[in-house]
Amino acid sequence: MDADMSESFDTARELAALSLVELAGRAAAVRDAAHGTRVTFSPKVFIPLTRLCRDQCGYCTFATAPARLPAAFLTPDEVRSIAAAGARAGCHEALFTLGEAPEDRYPAAGAWLAEHGYESTVDYLVAMCGLVLDETGLLPHANAGAIDTAALARLRAVSPSQGMMLESLRADLAAHRGAPDKDPARRLSTLEAAGALAIPFTTGILVGIGETEADRIAALAAIAAAHRRHGHVQEVIVQNFLPKPGTAMRDRPACPPEEHLRAIALARLVLPADIHVQAPPNLTDPAGLGALLAAGVDDWGGVSPVTADHVNPERPWPTLAVLRAATEAAGHTLAPRLTVHPGYALDPDRWLDPGLRFPVMDRSDAEGLGRDDPGASWPERHQAAANVGTGAEVVQIGRRSTAWYSGADTAPPVLLPGTARANGAVGEVLAGVRAGQVPGEAELVTLFGARGPEVAAVAEFADDLRAAAVGDTVTYVINRNINYTNVCTFRCRFCGFSKGPLSLNLRGTPYLLSLDDIAGRAREAADLGATEVCLQGGIHPSFDGDFYVDVTRAVRDAVPDIHVHGFTALEVTEGARRLDEPLADYLRRLRAAGLSSLPGTAAEILDDEVRAVLCPDKINTEEWLEVHRTAHQVGLRSNVTIMFGAVERPVHWARHLLRTAALQRETGGFTEFVGLPFVHMATPIYLKRAARRGPTWREVVLMHSVARIAYLGLIDNIQASWVKLGAVGASQLLRAGVNDLGGTLMDENISRAAGATHGQGLDEAEFQAIAGTAGRTLRRRTTLYGVPAPLAVAG
């Protein structure tokens, strides 16, 4: 026993002298400090690859003899079918359970493997993990037992996480007679090897099989010591023994509930705080789940909506509704996770094989937890790009996901209205804002982490702020987008709209509108009642800075009174640079030509850590802020946008909001905030397997609500982008602090080029329908939130 382990052991022995009440109280406090109110679970499908095993444990009904099975192993088709059922049900994990090296005991196992071209059970397991990962996108979790370093390394390439129950370090337990793989030294060796290979690992203890509390403490201390050396133990299962008919231990008493609760509390106190403590919820009656939480549990482990717990088939999984009710009744919130916990998912270079980094990211939300929108998420595959102009330029093939994504035509889940309750840190932040405190980075990150009833609480609070600031009127503007070119010298990795000059056969047809074309579109917009044209395009290599001045003048010559809302901070910066003209002077010339305001696009995420990934050759954070600061100084208004859901985390969202709020305090020039969910489908960064599938719906709701809170007293107007969210999504956000629906957006092309399926324009009746769903009135506005007047059209 090393010194670190000895110290933990001594501390734990002192804890063992405490009563259950004292232990549980201390354990819950440690859990709350480390994990807050959140309790996680993994939606999984259970794949029993083989029930043959060379071990004979006294409590096990999973392992059986070949004569009782139709075949030694599940076939690939059977594995595929089980996994596909899990994917359809919205699972994220494929849990592979199997006996240990059955070919060493049963000739039938060896014969089956040889007949199918596999050398060992691990060899077949590697192949089946790869099959499930490739065909369903489910993340395998391999429980292969006490295997050696070479086997662990092979599985690491196809399974983001692995597991093996330590159970106990007692070598003389009757329960383990006839089980050579339960030798403590062998299992500790596997635990250590997994750490050396940087494998996110699940282990645990089995309580009530003849060991003492001191034995449990010793096992927990050994796990803690291995984790302190390697950091790889992501969760520890504290499993209670239940006797089963037909086993050698069928007449042994079940683990007493008090002993189980003591073991949970000891685990929480002996183990480092970053290790999650799990208790299987199906091995405790529903009425007892609250007691497990009170003892320090913060994870329920894998719960399957599809398959039984094949290790404990007599104990069905609680339904998600039962699990959520028990969790929320104890003052916690429930959140789905992946096979790897967030700390490992968000550090992929260290913990994940390169081939697994995108599959994990593809199922992740911004916190590294599992995406929580209901429905199936299948791997997206695309055939060769087609020349389809400004629409989506890749054609998706294969199974279609049914979960909501920004830009898709699937309706989002209904989160609002909902039961609102916020305990813990989220409740504290909301109370602080009510008391007049200005939230900082940590507070905003806390709000972005809201789950369950906390989401409705944040949204309701934001909506109260909305009502106080702007009342119950929902506004919109009649406008037209004029995207004058899709040719761009910049290479923003999130953009499916811009084309290089030579990309005709790669991503669609490059185009450049003439000034007459632009003027004509402005006239058409005015004839249709538009009071605004929004001018944005790529940075064409032939442009000089005067191009933007000429475009502005052409629009105003055609429609003298129309509001020209145009040119991103990138376009303005590049125009001034190409003319070698001071930024303020250039903006004054644009204003003199008729420019009325600037859009906030090109902001993406105002944090250079993220911009280095999304748009490394684009303007940086300070340059974006300086363009808008200068625009405000010369008399131009602008807005704030954020494009979220690609590669960034909530801390980056918080920094974006705080940086723009600080500029608003300085200048007062921002008119509104617009949340722009990342539309992933046809973007280069997603097609290159380097981004998430946009935000989840929960994240969309929170982005608009938290923005309302962050901009309290600074920016009164929070806008929902119906182009990316759809009418149904926009209507729900009217209960989350949103008061504006943006523009009618005739000819919106940028979102469609990224794969969005929503239409290119809404009319007043459609906006009225959206407002009506929230019981709100609709009012048409100008770009600067005034009352529109009729426009004259030149010529």
PDB file of C-alpha atoms in Angstrom, residues 20-29 31-32 39 238 240 256-266 268 277-281 283-300 322-323 325-332:
ATOM      1  CA  LEU A  20     -25.159   6.786   9.027  1.00  0.00           C
ATOM      2  CA  VAL A  21     -26.795  10.170   9.575  1.00  0.00           C
ATOM      3  CA  GLU A  22     -23.411  11.833  10.078  1.00  0.00           C
ATOM      4  CA  LEU A  23     -21.845  10.012   7.139  1.00  0.00           C
ATOM      5  CA  ALA A  24     -24.687  10.788   4.781  1.00  0.00           C
ATOM      6  CA  GLY A  25     -24.748  14.443   5.764  1.00  0.00           C
ATOM      7  CA  ARG A  26     -21.052  14.849   5.078  1.00  0.00           C
ATOM      8  CA  ALA A  27     -21.254  12.858   1.846  1.00  0.00           C
ATOM      9  CA  ALA A  28     -24.173  14.885   0.506  1.00  0.00           C
ATOM     10  CA  ALA A  29     -22.293  18.099   1.260  1.00  0.00           C
ATOM     11  CA  ARG A  31     -21.518  15.778  -3.574  1.00  0.00           C
ATOM     12  CA  ASP A  32     -23.343  19.113  -3.659  1.00  0.00           C
ATOM     13  CA  VAL A  39     -27.713  13.934 -11.126  1.00  0.00           C
ATOM     14  CA  VAL A 238     -21.768   0.933  -5.172  1.00  0.00           C
ATOM     15  CA  ASN A 240     -25.991  -3.906  -3.231  1.00  0.00           C
ATOM     16  CA  PRO A 256     -29.225  -4.486   4.437  1.00  0.00           C
ATOM     17  CA  PRO A 257     -30.273  -1.030   3.201  1.00  0.00           C
ATOM     18  CA  GLU A 258     -28.332   0.701   5.973  1.00  0.00           C
ATOM     19  CA  GLU A 259     -25.104  -1.062   4.983  1.00  0.00           C
ATOM     20  CA  HIS A 260     -25.657  -0.071   1.370  1.00  0.00           C
ATOM     21  CA  LEU A 261     -26.257   3.556   2.311  1.00  0.00           C
ATOM     22  CA  ARG A 262     -23.165   3.587   4.530  1.00  0.00           C
ATOM     23  CA  ALA A 263     -21.098   2.206   1.668  1.00  0.00           C
ATOM     24  CA  ILE A 264     -22.397   4.915  -0.665  1.00  0.00           C
ATOM     25  CA  ALA A 265     -21.557   7.654   1.829  1.00  0.00           C
ATOM     26  CA  LEU A 266     -18.112   6.187   2.478  1.00  0.00           C
ATOM     27  CA  ARG A 268     -18.334   9.668  -1.622  1.00  0.00           C
ATOM     28  CA  VAL A 277     -20.695   7.831  -7.255  1.00  0.00           C
ATOM     29  CA  GLN A 278     -23.378   5.618  -8.724  1.00  0.00           C
ATOM     30  CA  ALA A 279     -25.960   3.229  -7.348  1.00  0.00           C
ATOM     31  CA  PRO A 280     -28.074   1.067  -9.706  1.00  0.00           C
ATOM     32  CA  PRO A 281     -31.630   2.415  -9.380  1.00  0.00           C
ATOM     33  CA  LEU A 283     -31.761  -2.669  -7.321  1.00  0.00           C
ATOM     34  CA  THR A 284     -33.627  -0.390  -4.900  1.00  0.00           C
ATOM     35  CA  ASP A 285     -37.380   0.023  -4.721  1.00  0.00           C
ATOM     36  CA  PRO A 286     -38.579   3.393  -6.067  1.00  0.00           C
ATOM     37  CA  ALA A 287     -39.490   4.573  -2.577  1.00  0.00           C
ATOM     38  CA  GLY A 288     -35.855   4.185  -1.546  1.00  0.00           C
ATOM     39  CA  LEU A 289     -34.270   6.206  -4.366  1.00  0.00           C
ATOM     40  CA  GLY A 290     -34.365   9.400  -2.323  1.00  0.00           C
ATOM     41  CA  ALA A 291     -32.294   7.748   0.385  1.00  0.00           C
ATOM     42  CA  LEU A 292     -29.592   6.879  -2.151  1.00  0.00           C
ATOM     43  CA  LEU A 293     -29.427  10.531  -3.159  1.00  0.00           C
ATOM     44  CA  ALA A 294     -29.296  11.608   0.466  1.00  0.00           C
ATOM     45  CA  ALA A 295     -26.285   9.330   0.955  1.00  0.00           C
ATOM     46  CA  GLY A 296     -24.259  11.033  -1.786  1.00  0.00           C
ATOM     47  CA  VAL A 297     -25.211   9.454  -5.139  1.00  0.00           C
ATOM     48  CA  ASP A 298     -24.850  11.801  -8.142  1.00  0.00           C
ATOM     49  CA  ASP A 299     -25.279   9.297 -10.985  1.00  0.00           C
ATOM     50  CA  TRP A 300     -27.834   6.595 -11.728  1.00  0.00           C
ATOM     51  CA  VAL A 322     -40.098   7.583 -12.068  1.00  0.00           C
ATOM     52  CA  LEU A 323     -36.388   8.353 -11.987  1.00  0.00           C
ATOM     53  CA  ALA A 325     -39.721  12.326 -10.163  1.00  0.00           C
ATOM     54  CA  ALA A 326     -37.554  10.787  -7.439  1.00  0.00           C
ATOM     55  CA  THR A 327     -34.587  12.954  -8.389  1.00  0.00           C
ATOM     56  CA  GLU A 328     -36.564  16.190  -8.491  1.00  0.00           C
ATOM     57  CA  ALA A 329     -38.428  15.351  -5.278  1.00  0.00           C
ATOM     58  CA  ALA A 330     -35.032  15.297  -3.580  1.00  0.00           C
ATOM     59  CA  GLY A 331     -34.252  18.789  -4.924  1.00  0.00           C
ATOM     60  CA  HIS A 332     -32.017  17.647  -7.787  1.00  0.00           C
TER      61      HIS A 332
END
